[in-house]
Short mmCIF file of C-alpha atoms and ligand atoms in Angstrom, two decimals:
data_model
loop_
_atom_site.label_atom_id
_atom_site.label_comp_id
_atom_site.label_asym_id
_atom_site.label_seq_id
_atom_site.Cartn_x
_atom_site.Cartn_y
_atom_site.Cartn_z
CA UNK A 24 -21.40 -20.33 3.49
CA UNK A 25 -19.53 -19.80 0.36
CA UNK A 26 -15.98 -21.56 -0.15
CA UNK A 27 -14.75 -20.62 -2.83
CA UNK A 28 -14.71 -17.88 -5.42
CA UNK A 29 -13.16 -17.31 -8.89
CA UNK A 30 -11.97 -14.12 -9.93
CA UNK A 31 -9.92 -12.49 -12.85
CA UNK A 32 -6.80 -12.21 -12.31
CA UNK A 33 -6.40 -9.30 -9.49
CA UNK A 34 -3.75 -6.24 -10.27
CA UNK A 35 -1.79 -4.03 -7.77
CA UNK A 36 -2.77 0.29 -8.79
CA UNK A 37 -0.23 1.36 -6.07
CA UNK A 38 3.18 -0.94 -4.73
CA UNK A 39 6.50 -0.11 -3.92
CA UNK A 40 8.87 -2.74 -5.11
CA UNK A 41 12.53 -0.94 -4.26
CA UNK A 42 15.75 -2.16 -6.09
CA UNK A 43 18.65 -4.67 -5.17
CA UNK A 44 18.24 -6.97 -3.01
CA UNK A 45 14.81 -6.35 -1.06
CA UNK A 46 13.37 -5.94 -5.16
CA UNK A 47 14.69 -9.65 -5.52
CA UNK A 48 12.90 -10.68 -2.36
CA UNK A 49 9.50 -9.17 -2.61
CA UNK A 50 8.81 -9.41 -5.94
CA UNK A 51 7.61 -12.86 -5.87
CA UNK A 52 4.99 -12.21 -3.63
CA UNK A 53 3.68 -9.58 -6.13
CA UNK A 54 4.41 -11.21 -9.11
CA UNK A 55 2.62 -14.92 -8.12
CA UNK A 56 -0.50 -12.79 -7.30
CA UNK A 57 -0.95 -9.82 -9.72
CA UNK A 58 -0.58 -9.68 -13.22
CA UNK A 59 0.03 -6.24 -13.31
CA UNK A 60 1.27 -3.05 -10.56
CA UNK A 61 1.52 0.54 -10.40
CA UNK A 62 5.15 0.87 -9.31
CA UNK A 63 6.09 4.00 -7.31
CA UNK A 64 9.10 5.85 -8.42
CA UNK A 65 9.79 6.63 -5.15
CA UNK A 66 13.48 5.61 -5.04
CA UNK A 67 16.56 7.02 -4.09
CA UNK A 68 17.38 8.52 -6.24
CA UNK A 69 13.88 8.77 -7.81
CA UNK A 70 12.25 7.56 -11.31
CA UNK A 71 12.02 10.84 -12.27
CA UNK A 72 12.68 10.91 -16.43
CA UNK A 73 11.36 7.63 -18.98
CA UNK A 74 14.83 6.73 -19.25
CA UNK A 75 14.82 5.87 -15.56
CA UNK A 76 11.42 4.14 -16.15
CA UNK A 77 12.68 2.15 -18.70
CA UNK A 78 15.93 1.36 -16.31
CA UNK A 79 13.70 0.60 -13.66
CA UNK A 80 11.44 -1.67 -15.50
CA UNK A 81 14.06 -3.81 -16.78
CA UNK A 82 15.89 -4.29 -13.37
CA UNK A 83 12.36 -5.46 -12.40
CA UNK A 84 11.29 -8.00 -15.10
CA UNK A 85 15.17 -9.85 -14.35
CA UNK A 86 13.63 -9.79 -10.72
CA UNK A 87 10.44 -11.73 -11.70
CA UNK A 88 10.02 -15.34 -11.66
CA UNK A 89 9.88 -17.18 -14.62
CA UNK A 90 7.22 -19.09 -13.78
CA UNK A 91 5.21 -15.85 -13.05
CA UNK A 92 3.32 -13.49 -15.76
CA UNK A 93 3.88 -10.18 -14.27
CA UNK A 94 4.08 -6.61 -16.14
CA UNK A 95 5.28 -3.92 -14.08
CA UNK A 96 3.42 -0.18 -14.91
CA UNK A 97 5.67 2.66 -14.72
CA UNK A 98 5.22 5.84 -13.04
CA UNK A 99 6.66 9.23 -13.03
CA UNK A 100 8.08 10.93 -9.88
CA UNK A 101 7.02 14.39 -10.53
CA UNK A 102 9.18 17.27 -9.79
CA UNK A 103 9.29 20.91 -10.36
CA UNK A 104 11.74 20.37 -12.78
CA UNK A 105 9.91 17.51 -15.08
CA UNK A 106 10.14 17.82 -18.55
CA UNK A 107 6.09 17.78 -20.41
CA UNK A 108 8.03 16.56 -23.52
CA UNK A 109 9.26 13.33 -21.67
CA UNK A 110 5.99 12.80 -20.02
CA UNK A 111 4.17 12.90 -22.99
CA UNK A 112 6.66 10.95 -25.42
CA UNK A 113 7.14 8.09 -22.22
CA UNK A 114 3.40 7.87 -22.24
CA UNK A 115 2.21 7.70 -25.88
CA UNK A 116 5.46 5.11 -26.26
CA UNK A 117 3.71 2.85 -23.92
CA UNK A 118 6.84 2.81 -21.58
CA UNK A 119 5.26 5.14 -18.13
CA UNK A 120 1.85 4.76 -17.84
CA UNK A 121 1.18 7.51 -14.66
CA UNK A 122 2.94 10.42 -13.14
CA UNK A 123 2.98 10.37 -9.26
CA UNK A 124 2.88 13.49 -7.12
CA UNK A 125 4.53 13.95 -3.85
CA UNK A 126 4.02 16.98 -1.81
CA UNK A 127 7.72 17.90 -0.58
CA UNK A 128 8.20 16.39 2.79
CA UNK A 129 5.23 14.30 2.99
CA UNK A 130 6.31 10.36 2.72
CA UNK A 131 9.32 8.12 2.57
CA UNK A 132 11.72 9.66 0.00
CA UNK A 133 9.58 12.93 -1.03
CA UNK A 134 12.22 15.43 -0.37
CA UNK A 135 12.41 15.83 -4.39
CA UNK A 136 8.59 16.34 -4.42
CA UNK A 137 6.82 19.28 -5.34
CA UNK A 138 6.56 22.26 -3.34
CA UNK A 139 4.62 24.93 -5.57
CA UNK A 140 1.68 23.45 -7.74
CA UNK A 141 1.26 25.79 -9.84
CA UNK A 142 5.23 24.92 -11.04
CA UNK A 143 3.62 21.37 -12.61
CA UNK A 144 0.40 22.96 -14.32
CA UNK A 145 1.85 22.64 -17.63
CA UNK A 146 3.04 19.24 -17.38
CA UNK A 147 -1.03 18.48 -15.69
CA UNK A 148 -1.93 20.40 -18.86
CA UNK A 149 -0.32 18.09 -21.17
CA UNK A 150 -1.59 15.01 -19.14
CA UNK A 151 -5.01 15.78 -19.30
CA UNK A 152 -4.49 16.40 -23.60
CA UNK A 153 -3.11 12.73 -23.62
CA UNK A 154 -5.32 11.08 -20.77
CA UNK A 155 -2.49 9.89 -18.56
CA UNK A 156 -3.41 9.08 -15.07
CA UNK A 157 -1.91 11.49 -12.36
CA UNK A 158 -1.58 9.72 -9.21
CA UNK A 159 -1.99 12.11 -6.07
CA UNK A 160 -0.63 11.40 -2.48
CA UNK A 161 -3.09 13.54 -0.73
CA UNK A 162 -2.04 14.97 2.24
CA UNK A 163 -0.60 18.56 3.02
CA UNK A 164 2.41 19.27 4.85
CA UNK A 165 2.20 22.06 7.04
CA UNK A 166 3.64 21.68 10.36
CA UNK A 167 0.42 23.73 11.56
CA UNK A 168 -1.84 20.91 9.94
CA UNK A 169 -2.45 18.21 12.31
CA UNK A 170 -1.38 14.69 10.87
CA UNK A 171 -5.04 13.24 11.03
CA UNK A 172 -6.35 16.38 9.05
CA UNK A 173 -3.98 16.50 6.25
CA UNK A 174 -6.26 14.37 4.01
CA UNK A 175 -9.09 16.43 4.46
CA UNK A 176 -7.58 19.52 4.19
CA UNK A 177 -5.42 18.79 0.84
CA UNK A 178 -9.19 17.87 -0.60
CA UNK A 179 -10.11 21.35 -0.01
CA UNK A 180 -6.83 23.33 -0.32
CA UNK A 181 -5.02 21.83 -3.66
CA UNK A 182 -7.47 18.90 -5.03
CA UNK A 183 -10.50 21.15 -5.45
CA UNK A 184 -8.35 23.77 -7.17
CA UNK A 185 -6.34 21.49 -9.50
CA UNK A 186 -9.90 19.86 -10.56
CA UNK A 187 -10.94 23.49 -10.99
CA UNK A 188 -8.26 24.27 -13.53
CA UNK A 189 -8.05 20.32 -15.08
CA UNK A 190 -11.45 19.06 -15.57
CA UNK A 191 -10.98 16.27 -17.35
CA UNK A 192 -7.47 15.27 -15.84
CA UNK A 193 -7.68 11.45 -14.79
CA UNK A 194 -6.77 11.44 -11.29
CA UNK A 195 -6.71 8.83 -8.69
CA UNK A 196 -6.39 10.23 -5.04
CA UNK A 197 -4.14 7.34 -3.47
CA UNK A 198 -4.18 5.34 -0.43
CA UNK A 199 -7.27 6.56 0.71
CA UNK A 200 -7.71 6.91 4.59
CA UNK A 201 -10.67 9.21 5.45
CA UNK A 202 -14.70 9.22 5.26
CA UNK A 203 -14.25 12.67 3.39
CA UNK A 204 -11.90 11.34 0.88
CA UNK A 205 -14.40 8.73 0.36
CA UNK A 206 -16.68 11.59 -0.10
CA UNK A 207 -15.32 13.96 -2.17
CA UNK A 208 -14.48 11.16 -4.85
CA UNK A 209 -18.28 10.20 -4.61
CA UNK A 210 -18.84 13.34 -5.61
CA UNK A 211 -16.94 13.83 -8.27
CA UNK A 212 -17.40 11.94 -12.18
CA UNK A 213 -15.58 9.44 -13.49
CA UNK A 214 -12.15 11.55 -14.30
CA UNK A 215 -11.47 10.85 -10.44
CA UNK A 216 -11.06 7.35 -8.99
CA UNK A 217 -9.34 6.20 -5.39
CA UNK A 218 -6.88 3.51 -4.63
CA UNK A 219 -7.42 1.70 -0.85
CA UNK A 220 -5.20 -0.55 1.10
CA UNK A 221 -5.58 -3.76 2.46
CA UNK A 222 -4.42 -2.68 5.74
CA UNK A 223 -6.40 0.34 5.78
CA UNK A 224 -9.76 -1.47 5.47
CA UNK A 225 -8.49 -3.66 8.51
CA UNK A 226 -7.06 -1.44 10.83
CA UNK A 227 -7.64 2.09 12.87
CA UNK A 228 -5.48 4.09 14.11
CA UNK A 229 -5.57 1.91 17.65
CA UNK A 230 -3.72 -0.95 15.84
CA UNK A 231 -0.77 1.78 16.01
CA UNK A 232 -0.93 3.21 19.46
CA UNK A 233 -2.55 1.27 22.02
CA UNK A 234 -1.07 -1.13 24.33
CA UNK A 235 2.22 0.69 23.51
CA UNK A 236 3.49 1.84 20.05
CA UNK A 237 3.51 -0.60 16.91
CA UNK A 238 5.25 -0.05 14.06
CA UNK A 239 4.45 -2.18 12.10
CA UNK A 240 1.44 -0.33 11.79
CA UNK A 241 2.66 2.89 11.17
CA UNK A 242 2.25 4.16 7.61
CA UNK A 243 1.54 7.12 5.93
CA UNK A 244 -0.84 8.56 5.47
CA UNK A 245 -1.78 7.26 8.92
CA UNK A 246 -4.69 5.16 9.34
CA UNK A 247 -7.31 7.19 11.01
CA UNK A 248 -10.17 6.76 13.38
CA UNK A 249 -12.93 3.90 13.01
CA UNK A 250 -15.48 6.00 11.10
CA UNK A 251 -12.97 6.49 8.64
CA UNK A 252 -11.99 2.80 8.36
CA UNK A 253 -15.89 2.07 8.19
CA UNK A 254 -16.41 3.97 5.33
CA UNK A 255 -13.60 3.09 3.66
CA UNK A 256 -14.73 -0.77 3.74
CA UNK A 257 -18.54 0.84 2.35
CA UNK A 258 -16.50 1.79 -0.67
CA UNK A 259 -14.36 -1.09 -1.27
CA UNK A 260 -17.04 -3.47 -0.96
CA UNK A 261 -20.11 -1.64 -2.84
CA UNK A 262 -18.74 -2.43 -6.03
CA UNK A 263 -18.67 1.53 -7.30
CA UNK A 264 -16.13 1.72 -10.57
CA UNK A 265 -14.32 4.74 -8.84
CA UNK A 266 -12.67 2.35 -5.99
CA UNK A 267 -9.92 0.10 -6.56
CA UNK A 268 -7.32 -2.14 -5.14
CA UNK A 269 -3.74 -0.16 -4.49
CA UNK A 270 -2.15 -2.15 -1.51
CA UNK A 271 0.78 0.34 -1.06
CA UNK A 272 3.24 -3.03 0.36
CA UNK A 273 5.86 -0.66 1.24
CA UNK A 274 8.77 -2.64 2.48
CA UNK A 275 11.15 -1.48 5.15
CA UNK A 276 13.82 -3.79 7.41
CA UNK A 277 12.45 -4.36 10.58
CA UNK A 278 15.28 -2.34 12.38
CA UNK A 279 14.48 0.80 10.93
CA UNK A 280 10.35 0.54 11.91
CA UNK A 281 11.62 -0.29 15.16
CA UNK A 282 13.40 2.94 16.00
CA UNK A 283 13.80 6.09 17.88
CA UNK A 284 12.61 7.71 14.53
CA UNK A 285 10.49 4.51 12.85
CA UNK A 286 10.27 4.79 8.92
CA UNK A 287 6.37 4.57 7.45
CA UNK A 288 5.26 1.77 5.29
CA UNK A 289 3.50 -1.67 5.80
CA UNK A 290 4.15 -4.95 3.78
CA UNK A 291 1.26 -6.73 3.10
CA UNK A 292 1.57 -8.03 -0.27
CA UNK A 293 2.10 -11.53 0.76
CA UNK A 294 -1.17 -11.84 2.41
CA UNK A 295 -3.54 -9.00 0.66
CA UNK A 296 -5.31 -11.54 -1.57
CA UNK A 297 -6.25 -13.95 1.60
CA UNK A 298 -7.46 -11.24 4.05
CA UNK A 299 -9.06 -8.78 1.39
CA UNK A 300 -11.57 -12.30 0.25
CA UNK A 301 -12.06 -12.44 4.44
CA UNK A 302 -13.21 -8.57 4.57
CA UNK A 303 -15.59 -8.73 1.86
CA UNK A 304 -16.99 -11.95 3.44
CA UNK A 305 -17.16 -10.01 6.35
CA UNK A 306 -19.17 -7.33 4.78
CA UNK A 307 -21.31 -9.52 2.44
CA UNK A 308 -20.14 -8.46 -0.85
CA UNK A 309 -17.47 -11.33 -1.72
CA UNK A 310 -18.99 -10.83 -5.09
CA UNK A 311 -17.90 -6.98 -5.65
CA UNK A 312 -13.90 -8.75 -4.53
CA UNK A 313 -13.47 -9.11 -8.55
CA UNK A 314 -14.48 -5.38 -9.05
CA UNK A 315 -12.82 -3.83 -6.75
CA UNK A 316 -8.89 -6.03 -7.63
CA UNK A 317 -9.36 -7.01 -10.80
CA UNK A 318 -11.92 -5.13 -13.16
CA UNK A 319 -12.55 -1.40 -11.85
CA UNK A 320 -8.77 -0.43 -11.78
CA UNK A 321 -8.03 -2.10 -15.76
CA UNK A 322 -11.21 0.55 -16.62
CA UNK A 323 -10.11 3.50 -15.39
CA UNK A 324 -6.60 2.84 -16.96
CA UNK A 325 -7.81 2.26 -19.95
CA UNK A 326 -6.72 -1.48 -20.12
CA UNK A 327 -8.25 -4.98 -20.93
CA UNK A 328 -9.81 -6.88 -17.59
CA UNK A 329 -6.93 -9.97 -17.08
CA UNK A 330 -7.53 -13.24 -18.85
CA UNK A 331 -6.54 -15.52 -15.89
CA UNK A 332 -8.00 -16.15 -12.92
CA UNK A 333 -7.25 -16.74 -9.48
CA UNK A 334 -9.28 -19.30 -7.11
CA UNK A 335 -9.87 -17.91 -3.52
CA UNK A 336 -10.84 -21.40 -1.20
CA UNK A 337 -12.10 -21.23 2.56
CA UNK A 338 -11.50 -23.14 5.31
CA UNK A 339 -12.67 -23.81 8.69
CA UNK A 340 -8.97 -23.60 10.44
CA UNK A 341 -7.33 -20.17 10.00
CA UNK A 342 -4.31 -19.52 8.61
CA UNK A 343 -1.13 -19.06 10.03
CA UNK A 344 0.67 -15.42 8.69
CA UNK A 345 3.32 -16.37 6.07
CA UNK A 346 6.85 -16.04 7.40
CA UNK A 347 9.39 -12.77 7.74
CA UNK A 348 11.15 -11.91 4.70
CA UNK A 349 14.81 -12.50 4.71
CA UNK A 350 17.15 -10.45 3.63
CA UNK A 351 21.01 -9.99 3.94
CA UNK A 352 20.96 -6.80 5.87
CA UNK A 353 17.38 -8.03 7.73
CA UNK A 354 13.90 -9.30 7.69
CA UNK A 355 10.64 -7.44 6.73
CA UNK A 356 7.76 -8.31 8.61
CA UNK A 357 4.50 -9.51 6.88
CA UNK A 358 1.36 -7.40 7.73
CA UNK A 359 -0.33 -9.06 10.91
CA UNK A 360 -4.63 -8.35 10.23
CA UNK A 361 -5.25 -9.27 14.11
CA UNK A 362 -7.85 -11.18 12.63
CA UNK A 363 -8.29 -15.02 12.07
CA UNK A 364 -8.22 -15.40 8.13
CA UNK A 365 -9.86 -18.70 6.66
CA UNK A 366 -9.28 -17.78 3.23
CA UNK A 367 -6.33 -18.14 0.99
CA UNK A 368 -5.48 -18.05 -2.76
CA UNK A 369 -5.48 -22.24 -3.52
CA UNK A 370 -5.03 -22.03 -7.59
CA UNK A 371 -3.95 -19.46 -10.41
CA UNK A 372 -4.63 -19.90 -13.80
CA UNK A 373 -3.14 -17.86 -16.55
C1 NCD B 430 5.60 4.52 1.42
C2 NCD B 430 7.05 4.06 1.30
O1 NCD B 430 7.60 3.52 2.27
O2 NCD B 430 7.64 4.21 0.23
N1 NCD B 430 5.22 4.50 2.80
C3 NCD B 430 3.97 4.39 3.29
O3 NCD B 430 3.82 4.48 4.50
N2 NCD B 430 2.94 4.22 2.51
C4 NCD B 430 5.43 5.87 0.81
C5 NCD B 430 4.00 6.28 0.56
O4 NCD B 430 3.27 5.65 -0.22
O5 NCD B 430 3.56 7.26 1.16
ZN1 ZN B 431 2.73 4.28 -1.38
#
């Protein structure tokens, strides 16, 4: 059995890091295992103009560690109202490096999404003139679409279209959760890509509703049924340049999971490192680990692989799940894999 594994340094394509305090607190977990994230703009109020990137960037980088190299990627909220000049000038400038779009209505803080697609054509338009990545949360939100279809049926109702009209738009469909997500981008070329989870390639949607209902796993989009999570590991773990490692941590207090009307989002940062080296040992491909976190996501942005490395070690014992976060107002909980995990990140080299 193999014990240990050496990787470049790994990178985060999809995190939410919020501001204030909870920024101070979960950064570190980021920052002392990823050299780089994708850092949703999805705050209140959003990161909607560069200006609010560049805000937003700073307040992070005072966040980070010293002893930690971290650079934080900027993205975008896109809304009806977003300006193609500012995209375009944020972008070549270095200072964004994606724009994300929410569908109105259809995650944590998307009220300012879009609602009418064709409204953001010209700012897609510009994007795919300059190759900027647009980052797509996938799912529709029509009260008359059933939660566990909403992938599937944004694939066919707005993806297809906008790849239609934008051929050679970069795109990465985020936070994949279905078998015909996994499909479509398989049969697409290499202007698409996909982010996956951690907890998506270790959980269905039982984790969330058997034996009463669990919060904790509650996320959006939801995870689905085990076919889905089966072929979502397939993809992960077969090495193919069009997958990549987006964890989506999304940290919420533990008193608003655990509510009447419980907020979506899982935190798994601290831990995603640890289990993800345990699923691809689990599937046999610990070798395609260094593809899928550190070198396919660096390629389809258009950025260098990560000098450093990180050491993954095994051992026989597993290990216990790293402690709540603390915070003045309350504690986030650290994703729970229901698994026993043997490995764990034992050395980091810049
Ligand atoms: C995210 C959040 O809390 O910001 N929640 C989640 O369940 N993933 C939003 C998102 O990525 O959809
Ligand atoms: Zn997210």
């Amino acid at each position: 059995m193999q014990n240990q594994l050496t990787i470049a340094m790994p990178d985060d394509w999809h995190l939410h890091l919020r501001n204030g305090e909870v920024l101070t607190k979960v950064l570190p977990y980021t920052s002392r295992h990823f050299q780089r994230a994708i850092v949703m703009p999805n705050l209140q109020p959003p990161v909607i103009t560069t200006q609010d990137a560049k805000n937003y960037q700073a307040e992070i980088c005072a966040a980070t560690p010293a002893e930690h190299k971290f650079t934080p990627l900027m993205v975008l909220y896109l809304t009806e109202g977003t300006s193609a000049a500012d995209v375009k000038q944020g972008f070549l400038a270095g200072d964004v490096a994606a724009v994300k779009l929410y569908p109105a209505g259809a995650t944590t803080n998307s009220d300012a999404g879009v609602k009418d697609l064709e409204k953001i054509y010209p700012v897609l338009a510009v994007m795919e003139e300059i190759g900027m990545p647009f980052l797509v949360h996938g799912e529709v939100v029509d009260s008359n679409v059933d939660i566990f279809d909403r992938e599937a049926v944004f694939i066919d109702q707005k993806l297809i279209p906008i790849r239609r009209q934008f051929p050679n738009l970069k795109i990465v469909f985020e936070h994949l959760t279905t078998k015909d997500g996994v499909d479509y981008v398989r049969s697409c070329d290499s202007h698409t890509a996909a982010t996956i989870t951690t907890h998506h390639l270790v959980i269905n949607r039982n984790a969330m509703l058997v034996g009463g209902i669990q919060p904790h796993y509650y996320c959006l989009p939801v995870a689905k049924r085990e076919l889905h999570r089966l072929a979502l590991r397939e993809a992960a773990t077969s090495g193919d340049h069009r997958f990549f490692l987006g964890t989506d941590s999304a940290p919420h207090l533990a008193q608003f999971k655990e509510s009447a009307c419980g907020c979506a989002g899982i935190f798994n940062v601290a831990n995603s490192m640890a289990i993800l080296a345990q699923v691809f040992e689990q599937e046999r491909q610990l070798d395609n680990l260094e593809k899928f976190a550190s070198i396919n996501g660096p390629e389809f942005y258009n950025l260098a692989v990560n000098s450093g490395t990180m050491v993954l070690s095994r051992s026989d014992t597993a290990l216990a799940l790293p402690a709540d976060v603390k915070t003045a107002a309350g504690n986030i909980k650290i994703f729970d894999p229901q698994m026993p995990v043997h490995w764990q990140v034992s050395a980091i080299n810049y």
